mmCIF file of C-alpha atoms and ligand atoms in Angstrom:
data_model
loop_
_atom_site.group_PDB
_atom_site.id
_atom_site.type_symbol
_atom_site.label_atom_id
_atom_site.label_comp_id
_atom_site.label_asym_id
_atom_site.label_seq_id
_atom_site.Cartn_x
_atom_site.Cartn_y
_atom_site.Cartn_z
ATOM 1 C CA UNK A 1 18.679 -17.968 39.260
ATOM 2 C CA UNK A 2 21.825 -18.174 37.582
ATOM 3 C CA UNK A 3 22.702 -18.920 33.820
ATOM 4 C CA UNK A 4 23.670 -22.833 35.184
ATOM 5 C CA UNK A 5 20.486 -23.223 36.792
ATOM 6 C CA UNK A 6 18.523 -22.325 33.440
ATOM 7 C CA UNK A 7 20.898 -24.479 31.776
ATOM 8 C CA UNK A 8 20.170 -27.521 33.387
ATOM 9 C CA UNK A 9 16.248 -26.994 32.990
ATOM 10 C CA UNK A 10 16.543 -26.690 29.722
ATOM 11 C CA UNK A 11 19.186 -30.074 29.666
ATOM 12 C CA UNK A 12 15.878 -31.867 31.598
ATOM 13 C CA UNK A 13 13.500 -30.464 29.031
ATOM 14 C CA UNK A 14 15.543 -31.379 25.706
ATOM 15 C CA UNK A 15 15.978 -35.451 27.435
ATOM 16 C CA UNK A 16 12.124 -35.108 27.432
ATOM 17 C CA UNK A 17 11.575 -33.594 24.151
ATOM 18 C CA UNK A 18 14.455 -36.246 22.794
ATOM 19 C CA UNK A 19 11.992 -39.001 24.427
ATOM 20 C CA UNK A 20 9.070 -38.294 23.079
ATOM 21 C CA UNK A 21 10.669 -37.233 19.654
ATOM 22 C CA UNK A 22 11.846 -41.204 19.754
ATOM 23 C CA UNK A 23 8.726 -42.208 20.201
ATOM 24 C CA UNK A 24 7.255 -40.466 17.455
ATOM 25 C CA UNK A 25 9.889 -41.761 14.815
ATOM 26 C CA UNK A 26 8.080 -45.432 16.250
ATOM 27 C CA UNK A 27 5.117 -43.944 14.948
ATOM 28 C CA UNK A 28 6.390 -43.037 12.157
ATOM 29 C CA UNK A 29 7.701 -46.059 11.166
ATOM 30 C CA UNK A 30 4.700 -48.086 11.815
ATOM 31 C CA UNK A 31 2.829 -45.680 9.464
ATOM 32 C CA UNK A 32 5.585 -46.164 6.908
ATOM 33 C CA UNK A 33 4.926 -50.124 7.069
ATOM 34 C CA UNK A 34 1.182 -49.260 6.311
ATOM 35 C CA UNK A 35 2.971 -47.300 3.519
ATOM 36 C CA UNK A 36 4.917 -49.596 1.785
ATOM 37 C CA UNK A 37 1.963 -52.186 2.115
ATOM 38 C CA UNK A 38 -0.723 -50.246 0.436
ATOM 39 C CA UNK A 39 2.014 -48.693 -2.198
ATOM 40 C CA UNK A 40 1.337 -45.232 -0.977
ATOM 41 C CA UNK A 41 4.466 -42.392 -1.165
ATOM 42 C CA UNK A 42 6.124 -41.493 1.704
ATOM 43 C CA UNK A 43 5.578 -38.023 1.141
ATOM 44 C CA UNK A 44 2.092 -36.449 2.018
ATOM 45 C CA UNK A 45 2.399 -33.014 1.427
ATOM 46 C CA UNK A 46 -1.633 -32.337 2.135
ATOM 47 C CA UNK A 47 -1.129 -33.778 5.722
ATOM 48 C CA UNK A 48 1.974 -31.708 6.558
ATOM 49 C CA UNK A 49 0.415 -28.391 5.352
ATOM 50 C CA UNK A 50 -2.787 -29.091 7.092
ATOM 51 C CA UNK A 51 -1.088 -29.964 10.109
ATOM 52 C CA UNK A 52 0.951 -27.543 10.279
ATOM 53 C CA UNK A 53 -1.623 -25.311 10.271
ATOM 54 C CA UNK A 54 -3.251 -26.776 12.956
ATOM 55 C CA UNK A 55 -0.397 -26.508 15.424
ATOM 56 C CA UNK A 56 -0.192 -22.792 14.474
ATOM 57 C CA UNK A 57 -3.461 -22.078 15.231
ATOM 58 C CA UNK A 58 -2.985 -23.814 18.846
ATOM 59 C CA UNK A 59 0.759 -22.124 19.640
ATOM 60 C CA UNK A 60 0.638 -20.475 23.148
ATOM 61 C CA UNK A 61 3.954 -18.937 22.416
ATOM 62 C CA UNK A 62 6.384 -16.975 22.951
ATOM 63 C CA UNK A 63 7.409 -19.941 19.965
ATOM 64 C CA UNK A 64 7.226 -17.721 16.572
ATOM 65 C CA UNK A 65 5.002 -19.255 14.016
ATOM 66 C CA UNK A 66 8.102 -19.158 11.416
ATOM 67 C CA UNK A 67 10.000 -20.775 14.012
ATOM 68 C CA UNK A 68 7.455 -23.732 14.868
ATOM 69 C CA UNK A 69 7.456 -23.972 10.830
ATOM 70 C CA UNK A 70 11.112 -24.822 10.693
ATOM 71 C CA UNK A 71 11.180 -27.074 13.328
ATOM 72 C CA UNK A 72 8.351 -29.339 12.494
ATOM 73 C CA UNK A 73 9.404 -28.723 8.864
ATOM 74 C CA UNK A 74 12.829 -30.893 10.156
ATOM 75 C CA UNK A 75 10.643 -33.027 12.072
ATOM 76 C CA UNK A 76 8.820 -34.773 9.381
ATOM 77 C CA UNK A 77 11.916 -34.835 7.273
ATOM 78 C CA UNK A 78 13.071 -37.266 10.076
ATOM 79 C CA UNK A 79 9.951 -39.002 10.093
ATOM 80 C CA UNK A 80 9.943 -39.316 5.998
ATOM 81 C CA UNK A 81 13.744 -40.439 6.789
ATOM 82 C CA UNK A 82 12.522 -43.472 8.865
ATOM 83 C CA UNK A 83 10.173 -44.440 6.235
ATOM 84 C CA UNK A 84 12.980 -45.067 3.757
ATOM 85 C CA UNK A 85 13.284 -40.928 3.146
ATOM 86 C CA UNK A 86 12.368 -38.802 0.009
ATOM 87 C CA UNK A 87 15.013 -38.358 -2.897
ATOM 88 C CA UNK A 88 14.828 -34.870 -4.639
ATOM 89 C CA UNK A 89 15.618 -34.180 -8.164
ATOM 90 C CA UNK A 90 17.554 -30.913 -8.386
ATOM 91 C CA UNK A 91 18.350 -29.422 -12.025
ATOM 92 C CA UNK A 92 22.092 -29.511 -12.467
ATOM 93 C CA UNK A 93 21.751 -26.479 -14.150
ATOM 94 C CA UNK A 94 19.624 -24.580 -11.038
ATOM 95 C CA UNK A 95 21.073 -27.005 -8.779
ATOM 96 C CA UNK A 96 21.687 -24.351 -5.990
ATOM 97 C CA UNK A 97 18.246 -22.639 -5.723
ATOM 98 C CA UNK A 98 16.388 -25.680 -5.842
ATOM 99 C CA UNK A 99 18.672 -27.918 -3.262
ATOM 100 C CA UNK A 100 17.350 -24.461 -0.976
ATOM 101 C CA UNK A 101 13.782 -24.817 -2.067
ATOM 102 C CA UNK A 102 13.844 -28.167 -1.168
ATOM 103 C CA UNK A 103 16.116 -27.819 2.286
ATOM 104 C CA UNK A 104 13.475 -25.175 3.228
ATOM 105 C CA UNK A 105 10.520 -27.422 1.743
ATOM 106 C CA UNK A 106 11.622 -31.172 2.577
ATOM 107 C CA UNK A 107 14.177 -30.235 5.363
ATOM 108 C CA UNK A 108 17.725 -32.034 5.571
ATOM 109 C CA UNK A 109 16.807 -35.588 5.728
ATOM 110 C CA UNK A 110 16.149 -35.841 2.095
ATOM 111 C CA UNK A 111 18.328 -37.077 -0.311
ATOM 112 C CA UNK A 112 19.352 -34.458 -2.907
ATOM 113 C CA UNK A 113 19.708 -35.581 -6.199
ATOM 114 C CA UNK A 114 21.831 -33.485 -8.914
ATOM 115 C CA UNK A 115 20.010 -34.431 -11.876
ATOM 116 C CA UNK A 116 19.877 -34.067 -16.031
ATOM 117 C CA UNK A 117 17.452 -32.448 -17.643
ATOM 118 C CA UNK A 118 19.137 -30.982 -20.439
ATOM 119 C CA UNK A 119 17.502 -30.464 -23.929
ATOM 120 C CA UNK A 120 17.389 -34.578 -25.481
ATOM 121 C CA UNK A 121 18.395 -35.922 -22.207
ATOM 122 C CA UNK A 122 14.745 -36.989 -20.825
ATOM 123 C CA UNK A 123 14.555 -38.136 -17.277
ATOM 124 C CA UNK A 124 15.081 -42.423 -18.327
ATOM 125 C CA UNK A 125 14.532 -44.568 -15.416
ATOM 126 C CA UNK A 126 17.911 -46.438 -16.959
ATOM 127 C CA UNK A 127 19.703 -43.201 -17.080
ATOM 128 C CA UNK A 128 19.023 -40.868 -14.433
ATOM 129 C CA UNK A 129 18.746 -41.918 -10.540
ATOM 130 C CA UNK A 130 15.494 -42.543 -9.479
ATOM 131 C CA UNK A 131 13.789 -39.705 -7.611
ATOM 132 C CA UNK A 132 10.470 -39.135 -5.975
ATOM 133 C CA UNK A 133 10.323 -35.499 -6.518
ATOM 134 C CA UNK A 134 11.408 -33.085 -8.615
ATOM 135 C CA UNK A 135 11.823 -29.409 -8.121
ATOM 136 C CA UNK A 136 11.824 -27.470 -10.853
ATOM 137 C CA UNK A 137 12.076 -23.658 -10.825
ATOM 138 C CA UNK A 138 9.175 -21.585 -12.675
ATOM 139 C CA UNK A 139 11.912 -19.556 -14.479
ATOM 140 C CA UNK A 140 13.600 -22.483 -16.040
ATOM 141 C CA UNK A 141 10.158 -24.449 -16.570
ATOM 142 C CA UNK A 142 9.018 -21.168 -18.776
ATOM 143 C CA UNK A 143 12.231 -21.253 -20.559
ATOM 144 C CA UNK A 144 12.684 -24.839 -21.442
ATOM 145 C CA UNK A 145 8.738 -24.312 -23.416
ATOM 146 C CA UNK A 146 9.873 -21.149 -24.546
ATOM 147 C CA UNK A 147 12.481 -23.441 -26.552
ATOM 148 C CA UNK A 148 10.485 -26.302 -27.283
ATOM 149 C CA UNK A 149 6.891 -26.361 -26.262
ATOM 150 C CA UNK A 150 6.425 -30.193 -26.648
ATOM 151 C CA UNK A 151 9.723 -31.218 -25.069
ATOM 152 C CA UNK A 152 8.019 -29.825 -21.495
ATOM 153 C CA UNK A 153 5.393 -32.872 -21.393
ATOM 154 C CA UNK A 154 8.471 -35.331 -22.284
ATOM 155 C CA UNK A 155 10.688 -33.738 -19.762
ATOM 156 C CA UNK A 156 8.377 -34.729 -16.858
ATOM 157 C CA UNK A 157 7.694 -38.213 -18.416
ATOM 158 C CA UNK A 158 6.266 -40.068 -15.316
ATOM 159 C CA UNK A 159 5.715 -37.128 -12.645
ATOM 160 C CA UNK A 160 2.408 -35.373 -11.930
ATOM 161 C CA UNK A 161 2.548 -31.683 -10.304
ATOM 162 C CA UNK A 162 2.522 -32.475 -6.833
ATOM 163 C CA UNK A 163 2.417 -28.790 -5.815
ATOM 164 C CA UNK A 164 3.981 -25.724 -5.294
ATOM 165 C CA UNK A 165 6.842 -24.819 -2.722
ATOM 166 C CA UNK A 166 6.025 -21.211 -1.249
ATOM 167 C CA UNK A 167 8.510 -19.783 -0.673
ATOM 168 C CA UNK A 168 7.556 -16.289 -0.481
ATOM 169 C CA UNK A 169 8.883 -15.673 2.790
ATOM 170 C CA UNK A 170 12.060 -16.710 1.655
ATOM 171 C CA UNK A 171 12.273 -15.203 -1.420
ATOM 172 C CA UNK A 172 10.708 -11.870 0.113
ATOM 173 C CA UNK A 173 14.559 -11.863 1.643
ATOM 174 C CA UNK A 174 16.879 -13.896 -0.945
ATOM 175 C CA UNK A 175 17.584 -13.324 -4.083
ATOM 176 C CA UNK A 176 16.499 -16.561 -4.965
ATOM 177 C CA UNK A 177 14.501 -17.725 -8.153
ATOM 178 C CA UNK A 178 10.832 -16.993 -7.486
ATOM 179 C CA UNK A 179 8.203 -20.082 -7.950
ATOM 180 C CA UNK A 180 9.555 -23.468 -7.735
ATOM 181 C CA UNK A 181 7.321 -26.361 -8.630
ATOM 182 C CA UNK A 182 7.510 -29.773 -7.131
ATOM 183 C CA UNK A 183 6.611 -33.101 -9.152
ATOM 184 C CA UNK A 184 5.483 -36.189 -7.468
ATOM 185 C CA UNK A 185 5.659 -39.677 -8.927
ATOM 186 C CA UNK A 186 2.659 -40.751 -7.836
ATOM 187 C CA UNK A 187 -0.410 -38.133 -5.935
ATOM 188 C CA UNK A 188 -2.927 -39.424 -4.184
ATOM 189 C CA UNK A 189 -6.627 -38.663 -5.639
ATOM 190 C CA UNK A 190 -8.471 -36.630 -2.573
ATOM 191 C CA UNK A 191 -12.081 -37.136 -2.849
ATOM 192 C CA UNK A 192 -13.963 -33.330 -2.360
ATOM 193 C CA UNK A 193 -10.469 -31.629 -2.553
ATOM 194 C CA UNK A 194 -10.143 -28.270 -3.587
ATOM 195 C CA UNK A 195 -7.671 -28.423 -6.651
ATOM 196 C CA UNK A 196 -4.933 -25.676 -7.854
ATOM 197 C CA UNK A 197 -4.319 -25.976 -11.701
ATOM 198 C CA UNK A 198 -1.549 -24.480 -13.160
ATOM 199 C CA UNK A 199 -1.315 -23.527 -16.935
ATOM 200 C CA UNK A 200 1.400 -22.202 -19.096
ATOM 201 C CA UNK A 201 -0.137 -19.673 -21.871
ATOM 202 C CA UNK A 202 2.117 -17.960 -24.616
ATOM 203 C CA UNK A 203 1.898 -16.905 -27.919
ATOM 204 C CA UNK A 204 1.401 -13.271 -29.419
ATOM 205 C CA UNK A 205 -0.015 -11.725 -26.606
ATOM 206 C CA UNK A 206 0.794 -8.936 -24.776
ATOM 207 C CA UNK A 207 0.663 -8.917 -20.686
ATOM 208 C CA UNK A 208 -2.541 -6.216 -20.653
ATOM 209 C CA UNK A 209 -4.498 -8.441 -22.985
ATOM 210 C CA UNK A 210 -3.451 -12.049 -20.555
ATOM 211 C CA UNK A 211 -4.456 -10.372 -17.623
ATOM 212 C CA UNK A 212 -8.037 -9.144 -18.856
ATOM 213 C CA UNK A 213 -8.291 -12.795 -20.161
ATOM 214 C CA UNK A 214 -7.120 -14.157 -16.617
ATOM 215 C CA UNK A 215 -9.260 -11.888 -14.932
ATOM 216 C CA UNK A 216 -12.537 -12.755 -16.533
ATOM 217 C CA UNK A 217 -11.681 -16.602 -16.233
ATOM 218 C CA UNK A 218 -10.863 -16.599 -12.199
ATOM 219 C CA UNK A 219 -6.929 -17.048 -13.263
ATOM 220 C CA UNK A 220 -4.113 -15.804 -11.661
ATOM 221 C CA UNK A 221 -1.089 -14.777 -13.285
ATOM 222 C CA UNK A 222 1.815 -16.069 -11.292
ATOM 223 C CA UNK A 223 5.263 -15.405 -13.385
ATOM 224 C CA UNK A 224 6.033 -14.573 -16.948
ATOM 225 C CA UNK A 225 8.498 -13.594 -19.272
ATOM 226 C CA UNK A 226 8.087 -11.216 -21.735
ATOM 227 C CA UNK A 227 10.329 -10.511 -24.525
ATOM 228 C CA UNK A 228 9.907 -7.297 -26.086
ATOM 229 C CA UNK A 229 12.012 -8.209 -29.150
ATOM 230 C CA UNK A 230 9.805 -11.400 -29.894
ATOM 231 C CA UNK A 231 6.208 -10.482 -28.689
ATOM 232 C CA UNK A 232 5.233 -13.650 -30.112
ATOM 233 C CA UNK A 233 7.472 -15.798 -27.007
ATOM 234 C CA UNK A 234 6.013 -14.552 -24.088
ATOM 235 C CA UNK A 235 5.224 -17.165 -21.990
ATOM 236 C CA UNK A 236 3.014 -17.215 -18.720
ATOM 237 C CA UNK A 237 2.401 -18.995 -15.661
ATOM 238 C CA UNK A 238 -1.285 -18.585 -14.559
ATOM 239 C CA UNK A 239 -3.041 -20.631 -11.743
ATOM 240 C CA UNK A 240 -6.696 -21.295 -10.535
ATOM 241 C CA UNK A 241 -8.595 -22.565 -7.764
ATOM 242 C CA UNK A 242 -11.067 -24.935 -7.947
ATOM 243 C CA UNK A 243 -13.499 -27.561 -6.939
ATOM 244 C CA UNK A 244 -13.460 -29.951 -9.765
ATOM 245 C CA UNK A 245 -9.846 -29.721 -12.369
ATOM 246 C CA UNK A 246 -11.829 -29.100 -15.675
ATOM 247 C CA UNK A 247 -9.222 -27.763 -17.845
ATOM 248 C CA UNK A 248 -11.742 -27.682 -21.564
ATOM 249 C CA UNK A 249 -12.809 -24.452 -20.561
ATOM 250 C CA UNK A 250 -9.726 -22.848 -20.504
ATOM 251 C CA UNK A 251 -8.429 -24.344 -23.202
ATOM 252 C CA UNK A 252 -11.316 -22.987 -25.396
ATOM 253 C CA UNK A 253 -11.708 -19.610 -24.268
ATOM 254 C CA UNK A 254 -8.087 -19.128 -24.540
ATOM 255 C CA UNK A 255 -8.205 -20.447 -28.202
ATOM 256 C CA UNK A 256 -10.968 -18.133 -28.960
ATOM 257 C CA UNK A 257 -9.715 -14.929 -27.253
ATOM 258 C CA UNK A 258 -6.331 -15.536 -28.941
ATOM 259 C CA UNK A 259 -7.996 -15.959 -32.640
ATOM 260 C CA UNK A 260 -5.966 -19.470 -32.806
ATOM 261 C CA UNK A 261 -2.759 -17.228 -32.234
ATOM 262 C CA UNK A 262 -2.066 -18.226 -28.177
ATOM 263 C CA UNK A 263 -1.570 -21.917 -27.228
ATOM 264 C CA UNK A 264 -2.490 -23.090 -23.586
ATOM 265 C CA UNK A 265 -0.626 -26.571 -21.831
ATOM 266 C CA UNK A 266 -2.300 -27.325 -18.265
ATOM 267 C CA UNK A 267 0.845 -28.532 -16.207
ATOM 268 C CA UNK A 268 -0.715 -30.041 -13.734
ATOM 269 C CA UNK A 269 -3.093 -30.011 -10.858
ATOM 270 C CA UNK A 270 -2.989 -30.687 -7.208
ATOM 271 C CA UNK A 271 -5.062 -31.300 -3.934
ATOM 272 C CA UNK A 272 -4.976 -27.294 -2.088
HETATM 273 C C1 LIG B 1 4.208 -39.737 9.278
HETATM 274 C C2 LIG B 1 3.765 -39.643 8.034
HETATM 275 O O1 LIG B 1 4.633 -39.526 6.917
HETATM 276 C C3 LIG B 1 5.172 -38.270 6.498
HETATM 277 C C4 LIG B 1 5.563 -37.489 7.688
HETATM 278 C C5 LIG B 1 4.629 -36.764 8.362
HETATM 279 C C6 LIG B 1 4.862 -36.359 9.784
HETATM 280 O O2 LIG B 1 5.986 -36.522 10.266
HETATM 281 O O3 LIG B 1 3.907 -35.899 10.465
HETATM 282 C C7 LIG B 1 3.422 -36.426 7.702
HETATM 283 C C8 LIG B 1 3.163 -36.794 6.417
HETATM 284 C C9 LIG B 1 4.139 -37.566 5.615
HETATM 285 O O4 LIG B 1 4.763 -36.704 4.693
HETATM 286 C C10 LIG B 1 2.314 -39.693 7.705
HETATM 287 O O5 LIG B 1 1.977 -39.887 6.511
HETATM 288 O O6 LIG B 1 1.494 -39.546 8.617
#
């Protein structure tokens, strides 16, 4: 068979893939009435990540799994986009790395938002456009407490941690910032969910000492920054996995293995 002949197969199969991708977007729109009726957000990370795994785990091939990824990735960016679409805060200041988070994350029917979130200028509803998410790198996160612990909880004045954007793929390749962290407006409580907490720790401690601490607490040290000029500004991102977010535990252990020297600020948690 000649190249034309494949062509025109694959012309028949795209008109059928184009059909049924219509009728989906139906679908999707009817779900997005539901939506709008019960106030849920578009965005439902925990059913995209589940799903997606599911339609990994049934690919026949010769369709990589990074390549189904992308594609449905785009898909329910187009489905979000029919249910009025997802707007995405990007830090003017890391505007570029996390508009790629995001592209990669959310795909290219969002709405990509440069936004302020310079020290003084909180995120005001009056001020700034409104956005559903935020992305927020884990570099600039640790430096903007490394500045000004308390200005971190007034930065994010009416977002929740909605999750975290792996990237690692990515990132394995790019020289891209490493951990970006996404902030939802409103997350939906999942009854028997598995939770991911994320903490920032700092203070006069060294790396060794955080990551006996971690160790014996079931923590995971995801990104820090140490200083070796001011010992006393290290700052660290740690995460854990658990059943129930109970965050007193930390908090106390931390204080006590620190002698009152280390302070501890639980970002957020979200459904895993
Ligand atoms: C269609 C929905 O809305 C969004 C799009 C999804 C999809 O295209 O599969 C899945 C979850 C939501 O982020 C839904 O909630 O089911």
């Amino acid at each position: 068979m000649g190249i034309e002949a494949f062509r025109n197969q694959l012309e028949k199969i795209d008109r059928q893939i184009l059909k049924f991708l219509n009728l989906r977007m139906k679908l999707a729109q009817e779900i997005g009435e539901k939506k709008k009726l019960y106030g849920y957000p578009v965005l439902d990370t925990q059913r995209e990540d589940r799903y997606l795994k599911n339609l990994k785990a049934i690919n026949p091939g010769p369709l990589q799994d990074k390549n189904l990824e992308g594609i449905f990735r785009e898909i329910f960016s187009s489905s979000r986009c029919q249910q009025g679409g997802l707007r995405i805060g990007c830090p003017q200041n890391h505007f570029l790395s996390c508009f790629l988070a995001s592209l990669i994350r959310f795909g290219s029917s969002s709405t990509f938002i440069p936004i302020s979130l310079d020290e003084g200028s909180q995120l005001q509803e009056d001020k700034e456009p409104e956005v559903d998410t935020l992305v927020v790198s884990a570099p600039y996160l640790l430096k903007r407490i490394k500045v000004n612990r308390s200005t971190l909880l007034s930065l994010l004045p009416s977002f929740s941690l909605g999750g975290e954007i792996d990237l690692s793929q990515f990132i394995s390749h790019q020289e891209i910032e490493k951990h970006f962290f996404f902030f939802q407006k409103k997350s939906i409580p999942k009854e028997n969910a598995v939770y991911k907490m994320v903490f920032v720790v700092g203070g006069s401690v060294s790396y060794p000492s955080v990551e006996k601490w971690a160790e014996n607490q079931g923590l995971k040290v995801i990104f820090f920054e140490d200083d070796p000029q001011n010992p006393q500004d290290n700052v660290y991102l740690l995460e854990k996995t658990t059943k129930e977010p109970k965050n007193e535990d930390i908090e106390h252990s931390w204080k006590k293995f620190t002698e009152g020297l280390g302070w501890v600020i639980l970002i957020g948690s979200y459904p895993f």
